[in-house]
């Protein structure tokens, strides 16, 4: 047993058992479930219904920790409802899109009344009673409206609460803490510091002004109903990372984890040395089981996604209301506050904010190449005895572009596979659906990059309007070239003859002759920085369209970090990072008109994810004895 878990057991093993009077417990006992297991299921589902508890028990039938006495941890939050909540959600979404995720995105908008504290399962109902009693006693003194003042610093942005009103909230938190400590045998710590509602926390300093501008779109005087809500979390996984499964995965081996789309997974970063590359070891929030799972089947989840909402007290100056069952949830299962009606005024204000943004730069890795599927000897697999190309597999392209020299030069400059062509066109169609206007296209001289740019433009229906500018400086780090020589790329003339939409008037910033084999990492970063600066200075500032750059997996970090003013990554981490970038992985930067600075935001479309499809020989598979 881990030391941390042993300490958790020690906290609860010698405590006397209380007695639950829950009306939901008897039906579970009648079904044959032991009392402590039934109580655990009820707490894990927020004591909403017998059906929810039974479903939880069935899904946790193989949970090795089902008998563990470790309790849940609880916290009391003050959460806004109504139009203010809607404005805050607008900010949450837009700040994430423009500046990326920061620490505040882990939890929904709230004011902390009491920090997390453990409470044994059989005493949780006492917390419900205490919340109602304390709420009733403060219902008349609770402020009719709470004054919020915006406060900003290089690492924090949020609303501070007026002192006189904050004092009432502090008294409320102290009263709940005292009652819970006395009646439920809990050690509850009320929040007594400056009361605040966090908007952004631990963000890059150069994002501060953008975040402030978005925050000013929130009117803190909007109508709002405040709710004191009780949440719980599994204290064993407090310091774990959380992932959400994007797809179902059925185990192929006994040590692998079964996951369904939407499942939440706890991952301990300290235990990942046991997993092979592209795999992680995780514990399922749904089933409690532990095992290996493919990392690319998941995405990062928020901290509050795994929390359970229990009871809430709604403060209303006109009437008192205590909700024991949440018929109209104000919080999604993911833990994010939810309001079905979107405020038009807030949306319009944020749209004006977006209009202030000028150019965008979309840096994209090329699509799937044939050598990534069939290996470095791919060309040998599809040449006849007399040297003619034929399609040995449906994922080979139907034809190869004609070249003056031998086709063998394509071994070092491989084309896209058929799946790569499909991927590229699909990305273009998705960009078209999102009404993304691409004004300029730059491509590495590698054939796979030119083809990717061509098919993205076809998906955008711009292949007759926008020409591809072939920029040799966008070629990948030459140290990774297996041949230790610069490939013999197709010339601009050959590309035009092969019907690619090439800008023949463009002269690259970095001549092809300047590429040297096995360049140092510092030289590659310097080359990338020079190229992105040249591209930005070449494209008109008044253009509001997107500059599309098609390069390699190694292109994304040095180009975008140079553009946003971030330092280059350490060379020791660079190779490991590049291995995680899939075909058509992309990064997006936007320029701020007020600052003439660039910042990283979410790409306008999602990355395409798909599984492997191995070669199939019916004779060897079906007919073998």
Coordinates of C-alpha atoms in Angstrom, one line a residue:
X1 CA 0.0 0.0 0.0
X2 CA 1.3 3.5 -0.9
X3 CA 2.2 5.7 2.1
X4 CA -0.3 8.3 1.1
X5 CA -3.1 5.8 0.9
X6 CA -2.1 4.3 4.3
X7 CA -2.4 7.7 5.8
X8 CA -5.9 8.1 4.4
X9 CA -6.9 4.8 5.9
X10 CA -5.5 5.8 9.3
X11 CA -7.7 8.8 9.4
X12 CA -10.9 6.8 9.2
X13 CA -10.2 3.3 10.4
X14 CA -10.8 4.0 14.1
X15 CA -13.7 6.4 13.9
X16 CA -17.1 5.2 15.3
X17 CA -19.8 4.4 12.7
X18 CA -22.8 6.7 12.6
X19 CA -26.3 5.7 11.7
X20 CA -27.9 6.8 8.4
X21 CA -31.6 7.6 8.2
X22 CA -31.6 7.9 4.4
X23 CA -34.9 6.8 2.8
X24 CA -32.8 5.7 -0.1
X25 CA -30.8 3.2 1.9
X26 CA -33.5 0.7 2.7
X27 CA -34.3 -0.2 -0.9
X28 CA -30.6 -0.9 -1.5
X29 CA -30.4 -3.1 1.6
X30 CA -33.5 -4.9 0.4
X31 CA -31.7 -5.7 -2.8
X32 CA -29.0 -7.4 -0.8
X33 CA -26.2 -4.8 -0.8
X34 CA -24.2 -4.5 2.4
X35 CA -24.9 -1.2 4.3
X36 CA -21.4 0.3 3.9
X37 CA -21.3 -0.5 0.2
X38 CA -24.8 0.9 -0.3
X39 CA -23.9 4.1 1.5
X40 CA -20.8 4.5 -0.6
X41 CA -22.9 4.2 -3.8
X42 CA -25.4 6.8 -2.6
X43 CA -22.7 9.3 -1.7
X44 CA -20.9 8.7 -5.0
X45 CA -24.0 9.6 -6.9
X46 CA -25.1 12.5 -4.7
X47 CA -27.9 10.6 -3.1
X48 CA -30.2 11.4 -6.1
X49 CA -32.0 8.1 -6.6
X50 CA -31.9 4.4 -5.9
X51 CA -31.6 3.8 -9.7
X52 CA -28.4 5.9 -9.9
X53 CA -26.9 4.1 -6.9
X54 CA -27.7 0.6 -8.4
X55 CA -26.2 1.6 -11.7
X56 CA -23.0 2.8 -9.9
X57 CA -22.8 -0.5 -8.0
X58 CA -23.1 -2.6 -11.1
X59 CA -20.4 -0.6 -13.0
X60 CA -18.1 -0.9 -9.9
X61 CA -18.6 -4.6 -9.5
X62 CA -14.9 -5.2 -10.3
X63 CA -13.6 -2.1 -8.5
X64 CA -10.7 -3.3 -6.2
X65 CA -11.3 -0.4 -3.9
X66 CA -15.0 -1.0 -3.3
X67 CA -14.5 -2.1 0.3
X68 CA -12.1 0.8 1.1
X69 CA -13.3 3.0 4.0
X70 CA -11.8 6.2 2.6
X71 CA -14.5 8.9 2.5
X72 CA -15.2 11.6 -0.1
X73 CA -14.0 15.1 0.4
X74 CA -16.6 18.0 0.4
X75 CA -16.5 21.7 -0.3
X76 CA -19.1 24.4 -0.1
X77 CA -19.2 26.9 -3.0
X78 CA -21.3 30.0 -3.7
X79 CA -22.2 29.9 -7.3
X80 CA -24.0 32.4 -9.5
X81 CA -27.1 31.7 -11.6
X82 CA -28.9 33.6 -14.2
X83 CA -27.6 36.2 -16.6
X84 CA -24.3 36.7 -14.8
X85 CA -23.6 33.0 -15.0
X86 CA -24.2 33.2 -18.7
X87 CA -21.8 36.1 -19.1
X88 CA -19.1 34.2 -17.1
X89 CA -19.5 31.2 -19.3
X90 CA -19.1 33.4 -22.4
X91 CA -15.8 34.7 -20.9
X92 CA -14.7 31.1 -20.0
X93 CA -15.2 30.0 -23.5
X94 CA -13.7 33.0 -25.3
X95 CA -10.7 33.2 -22.9
X96 CA -9.9 29.6 -23.6
X97 CA -10.2 30.1 -27.4
X98 CA -8.0 33.1 -27.5
X99 CA -5.4 32.4 -24.8
X100 CA -5.6 28.7 -24.3
X101 CA -6.5 26.9 -21.1
X102 CA -5.4 28.3 -17.7
X103 CA -5.8 27.1 -14.1
X104 CA -9.2 28.8 -13.8
X105 CA -10.7 26.6 -16.5
X106 CA -10.4 23.6 -14.1
X107 CA -13.4 24.6 -12.1
X108 CA -16.7 26.4 -12.9
X109 CA -17.3 30.0 -11.7
X110 CA -17.6 30.1 -7.9
X111 CA -16.7 31.7 -4.6
X112 CA -15.2 29.3 -2.1
X113 CA -17.0 29.3 1.3
X114 CA -15.3 26.2 2.7
X115 CA -12.3 24.3 1.5
X116 CA -12.4 20.6 0.9
X117 CA -12.8 18.4 4.0
X118 CA -13.5 14.7 4.5
X119 CA -16.8 13.4 5.8
X120 CA -17.7 9.7 6.4
X121 CA -20.4 8.3 4.1
X122 CA -23.0 7.7 6.9
X123 CA -22.8 11.3 8.1
X124 CA -23.2 13.1 4.7
X125 CA -26.9 13.6 5.3
X126 CA -26.0 15.7 8.3
X127 CA -24.2 18.0 6.0
X128 CA -27.4 18.4 4.0
X129 CA -29.4 19.3 7.1
X130 CA -26.7 21.7 8.3
X131 CA -26.7 23.5 4.9
X132 CA -30.4 24.0 5.1
X133 CA -30.4 25.2 8.7
X134 CA -27.5 27.7 8.1
X135 CA -29.0 28.8 4.9
X136 CA -32.3 29.5 6.6
X137 CA -30.6 31.5 9.3
X138 CA -28.8 33.7 6.8
X139 CA -31.6 34.0 4.2
X140 CA -32.7 37.4 5.6
X141 CA -29.2 38.9 6.0
X142 CA -27.9 37.6 2.7
X143 CA -27.1 40.6 0.4
X144 CA -29.8 41.3 -2.1
X145 CA -27.0 41.8 -4.7
X146 CA -23.3 41.3 -4.4
X147 CA -20.9 44.0 -5.6
X148 CA -18.1 42.6 -7.8
X149 CA -15.0 44.7 -8.6
X150 CA -12.6 43.6 -11.3
X151 CA -9.0 43.0 -10.2
X152 CA -6.0 42.2 -12.5
X153 CA -2.4 41.2 -12.1
X154 CA 0.1 39.4 -14.3
X155 CA -1.0 36.0 -13.1
X156 CA -4.6 36.6 -11.8
X157 CA -7.8 38.0 -13.0
X158 CA -11.1 38.0 -11.1
X159 CA -13.8 39.8 -9.2
X160 CA -13.3 40.8 -5.6
X161 CA -16.4 41.1 -3.3
X162 CA -17.1 44.2 -1.4
X163 CA -15.9 43.9 2.3
X164 CA -19.3 44.5 3.9
X165 CA -20.9 41.8 1.8
X166 CA -17.9 39.6 2.2
X167 CA -18.3 39.7 5.9
X168 CA -21.8 38.2 5.7
X169 CA -20.4 35.4 3.5
X170 CA -17.6 34.8 6.0
X171 CA -20.1 34.5 8.8
X172 CA -22.1 32.1 6.7
X173 CA -19.0 30.0 6.0
X174 CA -18.0 30.0 9.8
X175 CA -21.5 29.0 10.8
X176 CA -21.5 26.0 8.4
X177 CA -18.0 25.0 9.4
X178 CA -18.8 25.1 13.2
X179 CA -22.0 23.1 12.8
X180 CA -20.4 20.5 10.5
X181 CA -17.5 20.1 12.8
X182 CA -19.7 19.6 15.8
X183 CA -22.5 17.5 14.4
X184 CA -20.8 15.5 11.5
X185 CA -17.5 15.1 13.2
X186 CA -15.7 16.9 10.3
X187 CA -12.7 19.2 10.4
X188 CA -14.0 22.0 8.2
X189 CA -11.9 25.1 7.4
X190 CA -13.9 28.2 6.3
X191 CA -12.5 30.5 3.7
X192 CA -11.6 33.7 5.5
X193 CA -9.3 35.4 3.0
X194 CA -10.4 38.0 0.4
X195 CA -13.6 36.6 -1.1
X196 CA -13.3 36.5 -4.9
X197 CA -14.6 34.9 -8.1
X198 CA -11.7 33.9 -10.3
X199 CA -11.8 34.5 -14.0
X200 CA -8.2 33.5 -15.0
X201 CA -5.2 32.2 -13.1
X202 CA -1.7 31.2 -14.0
X203 CA -1.8 32.5 -17.5
X204 CA 1.1 33.8 -19.7
X205 CA 1.7 37.5 -18.9
X206 CA 1.4 38.5 -22.5
X207 CA -2.2 37.3 -22.4
X208 CA -3.2 39.7 -19.6
X209 CA -4.4 42.5 -21.7
X210 CA -6.6 40.3 -23.9
X211 CA -8.1 38.6 -20.8
X212 CA -8.8 42.0 -19.3
X213 CA -10.6 43.2 -22.5
X214 CA -12.7 40.0 -22.5
X215 CA -13.5 40.5 -18.7
X216 CA -14.7 44.0 -19.3
X217 CA -17.4 42.6 -21.5
X218 CA -18.9 41.1 -18.3
X219 CA -21.4 43.4 -16.5
X220 CA -21.0 42.4 -12.8
X221 CA -24.3 44.1 -12.1
X222 CA -26.3 41.6 -14.2
X223 CA -29.3 40.0 -12.4
X224 CA -28.0 37.0 -10.4
X225 CA -29.3 34.4 -8.0
X226 CA -26.7 33.0 -5.6
X227 CA -26.6 29.4 -4.6
X228 CA -24.6 27.6 -1.9
X229 CA -23.8 24.2 -3.3
X230 CA -22.1 21.2 -1.8
X231 CA -19.7 19.2 -4.0
X232 CA -17.6 16.1 -3.3
X233 CA -14.5 14.5 -4.9
X234 CA -12.5 11.3 -4.5
X235 CA -9.7 12.3 -2.2
X236 CA -7.4 9.5 -3.5
X237 CA -7.1 11.2 -6.9
X238 CA -6.7 14.9 -5.8
X239 CA -3.2 15.2 -7.4
X240 CA -3.9 13.1 -10.4
X241 CA -4.4 14.3 -14.0
X242 CA -7.8 13.7 -15.5
X243 CA -8.5 12.5 -19.1
X244 CA -11.7 12.1 -21.0
X245 CA -12.1 9.1 -23.4
X246 CA -12.9 10.2 -27.0
X247 CA -13.5 6.7 -28.3
X248 CA -14.3 3.3 -27.0
X249 CA -11.4 1.0 -26.4
X250 CA -11.8 -2.8 -25.9
X251 CA -8.8 -4.4 -24.1
X252 CA -6.6 -6.7 -26.1
X253 CA -4.6 -7.8 -23.1
X254 CA -5.5 -8.6 -19.5
X255 CA -3.7 -5.5 -18.1
X256 CA -5.6 -3.0 -20.4
X257 CA -8.5 -0.9 -19.3
X258 CA -11.9 -1.0 -20.9
X259 CA -13.1 2.5 -21.7
X260 CA -16.3 4.0 -23.3
X261 CA -16.5 7.3 -25.1
X262 CA -17.0 10.0 -22.4
X263 CA -15.3 8.0 -19.6
X264 CA -13.2 10.0 -17.2
X265 CA -9.8 8.6 -16.3
X266 CA -7.5 9.4 -13.4
X267 CA -3.8 9.3 -14.3
X268 CA -0.9 9.6 -11.9
X269 CA 2.1 11.2 -13.7
X270 CA 4.5 9.5 -11.3
X271 CA 3.5 6.1 -12.5
X272 CA 3.8 6.6 -16.2
X273 CA 7.3 5.2 -16.4
X274 CA 5.7 1.7 -16.4
X275 CA 3.8 2.5 -19.6
X276 CA 5.2 2.3 -23.1
X277 CA 5.2 5.2 -25.5
X278 CA 1.7 6.5 -26.4
X279 CA 0.1 4.5 -23.6
X280 CA -0.8 5.6 -20.0
X281 CA -1.8 3.8 -16.8
X282 CA -5.1 5.1 -15.5
X283 CA -8.0 4.4 -13.2
X284 CA -11.6 4.7 -14.5
X285 CA -13.9 7.0 -12.7
X286 CA -16.9 5.0 -14.0
X287 CA -15.7 1.5 -13.0
X288 CA -12.8 2.1 -10.5
X289 CA -10.7 -0.4 -12.5
X290 CA -7.1 0.3 -13.4
X291 CA -5.1 -0.6 -16.5
X292 CA -3.3 0.6 -19.6
X293 CA -5.0 2.6 -22.3
X294 CA -3.9 4.4 -25.5
X295 CA -3.2 8.1 -24.8
X296 CA -4.5 9.2 -28.3
X297 CA -7.9 7.9 -27.4
X298 CA -8.2 10.6 -24.8
X299 CA -8.2 14.4 -24.2
X300 CA -7.5 16.4 -21.1
X301 CA -10.5 16.9 -18.8
X302 CA -11.1 19.6 -16.1
X303 CA -10.6 19.0 -12.4
X304 CA -14.3 19.5 -11.6
X305 CA -15.4 17.0 -14.3
X306 CA -15.2 14.2 -11.7
X307 CA -16.9 16.1 -8.9
X308 CA -20.4 15.1 -7.7
X309 CA -23.0 17.8 -6.9
X310 CA -25.0 17.0 -3.7
X311 CA -27.3 19.7 -2.3
X312 CA -27.8 23.4 -2.7
X313 CA -29.4 26.2 -0.9
X314 CA -30.9 29.0 -3.1
X315 CA -30.8 32.5 -1.5
X316 CA -33.8 34.4 -2.5
X317 CA -34.9 37.6 -0.8
X318 CA -38.6 36.8 -1.6
X319 CA -38.7 33.2 -0.4
X320 CA -36.6 30.4 1.0
X321 CA -35.8 27.4 -1.0
X322 CA -33.8 24.3 -0.4
X323 CA -33.5 21.8 -3.3
X324 CA -32.9 18.2 -2.3
X325 CA -33.2 16.8 -5.8
X326 CA -31.9 18.8 -8.8
X327 CA -34.7 18.7 -11.3
X328 CA -33.2 21.5 -13.4
X329 CA -29.4 21.1 -13.0
X330 CA -27.4 24.3 -13.0
X331 CA -24.2 22.4 -13.5
X332 CA -23.4 20.0 -16.3
X333 CA -22.2 16.5 -15.5
X334 CA -18.8 17.8 -16.6
X335 CA -18.9 20.3 -13.8
X336 CA -19.3 23.4 -16.0
X337 CA -22.1 25.9 -15.2
X338 CA -24.8 25.7 -17.8
X339 CA -27.5 28.1 -19.0
X340 CA -29.6 27.3 -22.1
X341 CA -30.2 30.9 -23.1
X342 CA -27.2 32.7 -24.6
X343 CA -27.1 36.4 -24.1
X344 CA -27.1 38.2 -27.4
X345 CA -25.5 41.4 -26.0
X346 CA -22.6 39.5 -24.6
X347 CA -22.2 37.5 -27.8
X348 CA -22.2 40.7 -29.8
X349 CA -19.7 42.4 -27.6
X350 CA -17.3 39.4 -27.9
X351 CA -17.9 39.4 -31.7
X352 CA -16.7 42.9 -31.7
X353 CA -13.7 41.8 -29.7
X354 CA -13.0 39.1 -32.3
X355 CA -13.3 41.7 -35.1
X356 CA -10.4 43.6 -33.6
X357 CA -8.2 40.6 -34.3
X358 CA -6.4 40.9 -37.6
X359 CA -4.4 38.2 -39.1
X360 CA -4.3 34.5 -38.1
X361 CA -1.6 32.0 -38.8
X362 CA -2.5 28.3 -39.0
X363 CA 0.6 26.1 -38.9
X364 CA -0.1 22.5 -40.0
X365 CA 1.8 19.3 -40.3
X366 CA 1.4 17.4 -43.6
X367 CA -1.0 14.5 -44.1
X368 CA -0.1 10.8 -43.9
X369 CA 2.9 9.9 -46.2
X370 CA 3.2 6.5 -47.9
X371 CA 6.5 5.8 -46.1
X372 CA 4.8 6.2 -42.8
X373 CA 2.5 3.3 -43.7
X374 CA 4.7 1.1 -45.9
X375 CA 8.2 2.0 -44.7
X376 CA 11.2 3.5 -46.4
X377 CA 11.2 0.8 -49.1
X378 CA 7.6 1.7 -50.2
X379 CA 8.7 2.5 -53.8
X380 CA 10.2 -1.0 -54.3
X381 CA 6.8 -2.5 -53.4
X382 CA 5.0 -0.8 -56.3
X383 CA 7.4 -0.9 -59.2
X384 CA 7.2 -3.5 -62.0
X385 CA 10.3 -5.3 -63.4
X386 CA 10.5 -2.6 -66.1
X387 CA 10.3 0.2 -63.6
X388 CA 6.7 1.2 -64.0
X389 CA 4.5 2.3 -61.1
X390 CA 1.5 0.2 -60.1
X391 CA -0.8 0.5 -57.1
X392 CA 0.2 -2.4 -54.8
X393 CA -2.3 -1.3 -52.1
X394 CA -5.3 0.9 -52.1
X395 CA -3.6 3.4 -49.8
X396 CA -0.9 4.0 -52.4
X397 CA -1.8 7.0 -54.6
X398 CA -3.3 6.2 -58.0
X399 CA -0.4 7.8 -59.7
X400 CA 2.9 9.6 -59.0
X401 CA 3.8 13.0 -60.3
X402 CA 6.0 13.0 -63.3
X403 CA 9.6 14.1 -62.9
X404 CA 12.4 14.6 -65.3
X405 CA 14.8 12.5 -63.2
X406 CA 14.2 9.0 -62.0
X407 CA 11.2 8.2 -59.8
X408 CA 13.6 6.9 -57.2
X409 CA 14.2 10.4 -56.0
X410 CA 10.7 10.1 -54.4
X411 CA 12.1 7.6 -51.9
X412 CA 13.6 10.6 -50.1
X413 CA 10.7 12.9 -50.9
X414 CA 7.6 10.6 -50.6
X415 CA 4.1 11.7 -51.6
X416 CA 0.9 11.5 -49.5
X417 CA -1.0 8.2 -49.2
X418 CA -4.6 8.1 -50.3
X419 CA -5.6 8.5 -46.7
X420 CA -3.3 11.5 -46.5
X421 CA -5.1 13.1 -49.5
X422 CA -8.5 12.4 -47.9
X423 CA -7.3 13.8 -44.5
X424 CA -6.1 17.0 -46.2
X425 CA -9.3 17.6 -48.2
X426 CA -11.4 16.9 -45.1
X427 CA -9.5 19.5 -43.1
X428 CA -10.1 22.0 -45.9
X429 CA -13.9 21.2 -45.9
X430 CA -14.0 21.6 -42.1
X431 CA -12.3 25.0 -42.4
X432 CA -14.8 26.0 -45.1
X433 CA -17.7 25.0 -42.7
X434 CA -16.2 27.3 -40.1
X435 CA -16.0 30.1 -42.6
X436 CA -12.2 30.4 -42.3
X437 CA -10.8 32.6 -45.0
X438 CA -7.3 31.6 -46.1
X439 CA -5.6 34.4 -47.9
X440 CA -2.0 33.0 -48.2
X441 CA -0.6 29.6 -48.3
X442 CA 3.1 28.7 -47.6
X443 CA 4.5 25.2 -48.0
X444 CA 7.7 23.3 -47.3
X445 CA 9.3 22.1 -50.6
X446 CA 8.6 18.5 -49.5
X447 CA 6.1 16.9 -51.9
X448 CA 3.9 15.7 -49.1
X449 CA 3.5 19.3 -47.8
X450 CA 2.8 20.7 -51.3
X451 CA 0.1 18.0 -51.8
X452 CA -1.4 18.7 -48.4
X453 CA -1.6 22.4 -49.2
X454 CA -3.2 21.6 -52.6
X455 CA -5.9 19.3 -51.1
X456 CA -6.7 21.6 -48.2
X457 CA -7.3 24.4 -50.8
X458 CA -9.5 22.1 -52.8
X459 CA -11.6 21.4 -49.6
X460 CA -11.8 25.2 -49.1
X461 CA -12.7 25.6 -52.8
X462 CA -9.8 28.0 -53.2
X463 CA -7.5 26.0 -55.4
X464 CA -8.3 28.3 -58.3
X465 CA -7.9 31.5 -56.3
X466 CA -5.0 31.0 -53.9
X467 CA -1.5 29.9 -55.0
X468 CA 0.9 28.0 -52.9
X469 CA 4.2 29.7 -52.1
X470 CA 6.9 27.1 -51.8
X471 CA 9.3 28.2 -49.0
X472 CA 12.5 26.0 -48.6
X473 CA 13.0 27.5 -45.2
X474 CA 10.0 25.6 -43.9
X475 CA 11.6 22.2 -44.5
X476 CA 12.0 20.1 -41.3
X477 CA 15.1 19.8 -39.2
X478 CA 17.7 18.4 -41.6
X479 CA 19.4 16.4 -38.8
X480 CA 16.4 14.0 -39.0
X481 CA 17.0 13.2 -42.7
X482 CA 17.9 9.5 -42.8
X483 CA 19.9 9.9 -46.0
X484 CA 22.1 12.6 -44.4
X485 CA 21.5 14.7 -47.6
X486 CA 18.9 17.2 -48.6
X487 CA 16.3 15.5 -50.8
X488 CA 16.1 16.3 -54.5
X489 CA 12.8 18.2 -54.4
X490 CA 10.5 18.7 -57.4
X491 CA 11.2 22.1 -58.9
X492 CA 8.5 24.8 -59.2
X493 CA 8.2 24.1 -62.9
X494 CA 7.7 20.3 -62.3
X495 CA 5.1 21.1 -59.7
X496 CA 3.2 23.4 -62.1
X497 CA 3.4 20.7 -64.8
X498 CA 2.0 18.2 -62.3
X499 CA -1.1 20.6 -62.0
X500 CA -0.3 21.9 -58.5
X501 CA -1.4 25.5 -57.8
X502 CA 2.0 27.1 -57.3
X503 CA 2.8 30.8 -57.1
X504 CA 5.7 31.0 -59.7
X505 CA 6.5 34.6 -58.8
X506 CA 7.3 33.9 -55.2
X507 CA 11.0 33.9 -54.2
X508 CA 11.7 32.1 -50.9
X509 CA 13.4 33.9 -48.0
X510 CA 15.6 30.9 -47.5
X511 CA 17.1 29.6 -50.7
X512 CA 17.1 25.8 -51.3
X513 CA 20.8 25.9 -51.7
X514 CA 21.1 27.2 -48.1
X515 CA 19.8 24.1 -46.5
X516 CA 22.6 22.1 -45.0
X517 CA 22.5 18.4 -43.9
X518 CA 22.6 17.7 -40.1
X519 CA 22.2 21.3 -39.0
X520 CA 22.3 22.0 -35.3
X521 CA 19.1 22.5 -33.3
X522 CA 20.0 26.1 -32.7
X523 CA 20.4 26.7 -36.5
X524 CA 17.0 25.1 -37.2
X525 CA 15.3 27.2 -34.6
X526 CA 17.0 30.3 -36.0
X527 CA 15.9 29.4 -39.5
X528 CA 12.3 28.9 -38.4
X529 CA 12.3 32.2 -36.6
X530 CA 13.6 34.0 -39.7
X531 CA 11.1 32.3 -42.0
X532 CA 8.0 33.2 -39.9
X533 CA 9.1 36.8 -39.5
X534 CA 9.6 37.0 -43.3
X535 CA 6.1 35.5 -43.9
X536 CA 4.4 37.9 -41.5
X537 CA 6.3 40.9 -43.0
X538 CA 5.4 39.8 -46.5
X539 CA 1.6 39.4 -46.0
X540 CA -0.3 42.8 -45.8
X541 CA -1.2 43.9 -42.3
X542 CA -4.6 44.9 -43.4
X543 CA -5.5 41.5 -44.5
X544 CA -7.9 39.8 -42.1
X545 CA -7.5 36.3 -43.6
X546 CA -5.6 33.4 -42.3
X547 CA -2.0 32.6 -43.4
X548 CA -1.8 28.8 -43.8
X549 CA 1.6 27.3 -43.4
X550 CA 2.0 23.6 -44.2
X551 CA 5.2 22.1 -42.8
X552 CA 6.3 19.1 -40.7
X553 CA 5.7 17.9 -37.2
X554 CA 8.9 19.7 -36.2
X555 CA 7.5 23.0 -37.6
X556 CA 4.7 23.6 -35.2
X557 CA 6.7 24.6 -32.0
X558 CA 9.5 26.7 -33.5
X559 CA 7.3 28.7 -35.8
X560 CA 4.5 29.5 -33.3
X561 CA 6.8 30.0 -30.3
X562 CA 8.9 32.5 -32.3
X563 CA 5.7 34.2 -33.4
X564 CA 4.3 34.6 -29.9
X565 CA 7.6 35.6 -28.3
X566 CA 8.1 32.4 -26.3
X567 CA 11.5 30.9 -25.8
X568 CA 12.4 27.8 -27.9
X569 CA 11.9 24.4 -26.3
X570 CA 14.8 22.5 -24.9
X571 CA 16.4 20.3 -27.6
X572 CA 16.2 17.3 -25.2
X573 CA 12.4 17.6 -25.1
X574 CA 11.9 18.5 -28.7
X575 CA 12.1 15.1 -30.3
X576 CA 9.7 13.6 -27.7
X577 CA 7.3 16.4 -28.3
X578 CA 7.4 16.0 -32.1
X579 CA 6.5 12.3 -31.8
X580 CA 3.2 13.3 -30.3
X581 CA 2.2 15.5 -33.3
X582 CA -0.1 13.5 -35.6
X583 CA -0.7 13.9 -39.4
X584 CA -2.4 17.3 -39.9
X585 CA -1.8 18.3 -36.3
X586 CA -2.1 22.1 -36.1
X587 CA -1.5 25.2 -34.1
X588 CA -3.3 28.6 -34.5
X589 CA -2.0 32.1 -33.6
X590 CA -4.0 35.4 -33.8
X591 CA -2.7 38.9 -33.9
X592 CA -4.0 41.6 -31.6
X593 CA -4.6 44.9 -33.3
X594 CA -4.1 46.9 -30.2
X595 CA -0.7 45.4 -29.3
X596 CA 0.6 44.1 -32.6
X597 CA 1.4 40.9 -30.8
X598 CA 0.5 37.3 -31.5
X599 CA -1.0 34.8 -29.2
X600 CA -1.8 31.1 -29.4
X601 CA -5.5 30.2 -29.5
X602 CA -7.5 27.0 -30.2
X603 CA -7.4 26.0 -33.9
X604 CA -10.7 26.7 -35.8
X605 CA -11.2 22.9 -36.4
X606 CA -10.5 19.7 -34.5
X607 CA -7.7 17.3 -35.4
X608 CA -8.6 14.2 -37.3
X609 CA -8.1 11.0 -35.2
X610 CA -8.3 7.5 -36.7
X611 CA -7.0 4.0 -36.0
X612 CA -4.6 1.7 -37.8
X613 CA -5.8 -0.7 -40.5
X614 CA -3.3 -3.4 -41.0
X615 CA -2.7 -5.3 -44.3
X616 CA -5.0 -8.2 -44.9
X617 CA -4.3 -11.4 -46.8
X618 CA -7.4 -13.5 -47.0
X619 CA -5.6 -16.6 -48.1
X620 CA -3.2 -16.6 -45.2
X621 CA -5.9 -15.6 -42.7
X622 CA -9.0 -17.5 -43.8
X623 CA -7.7 -20.5 -45.6
X624 CA -4.8 -21.4 -43.3
X625 CA -5.1 -24.7 -41.4

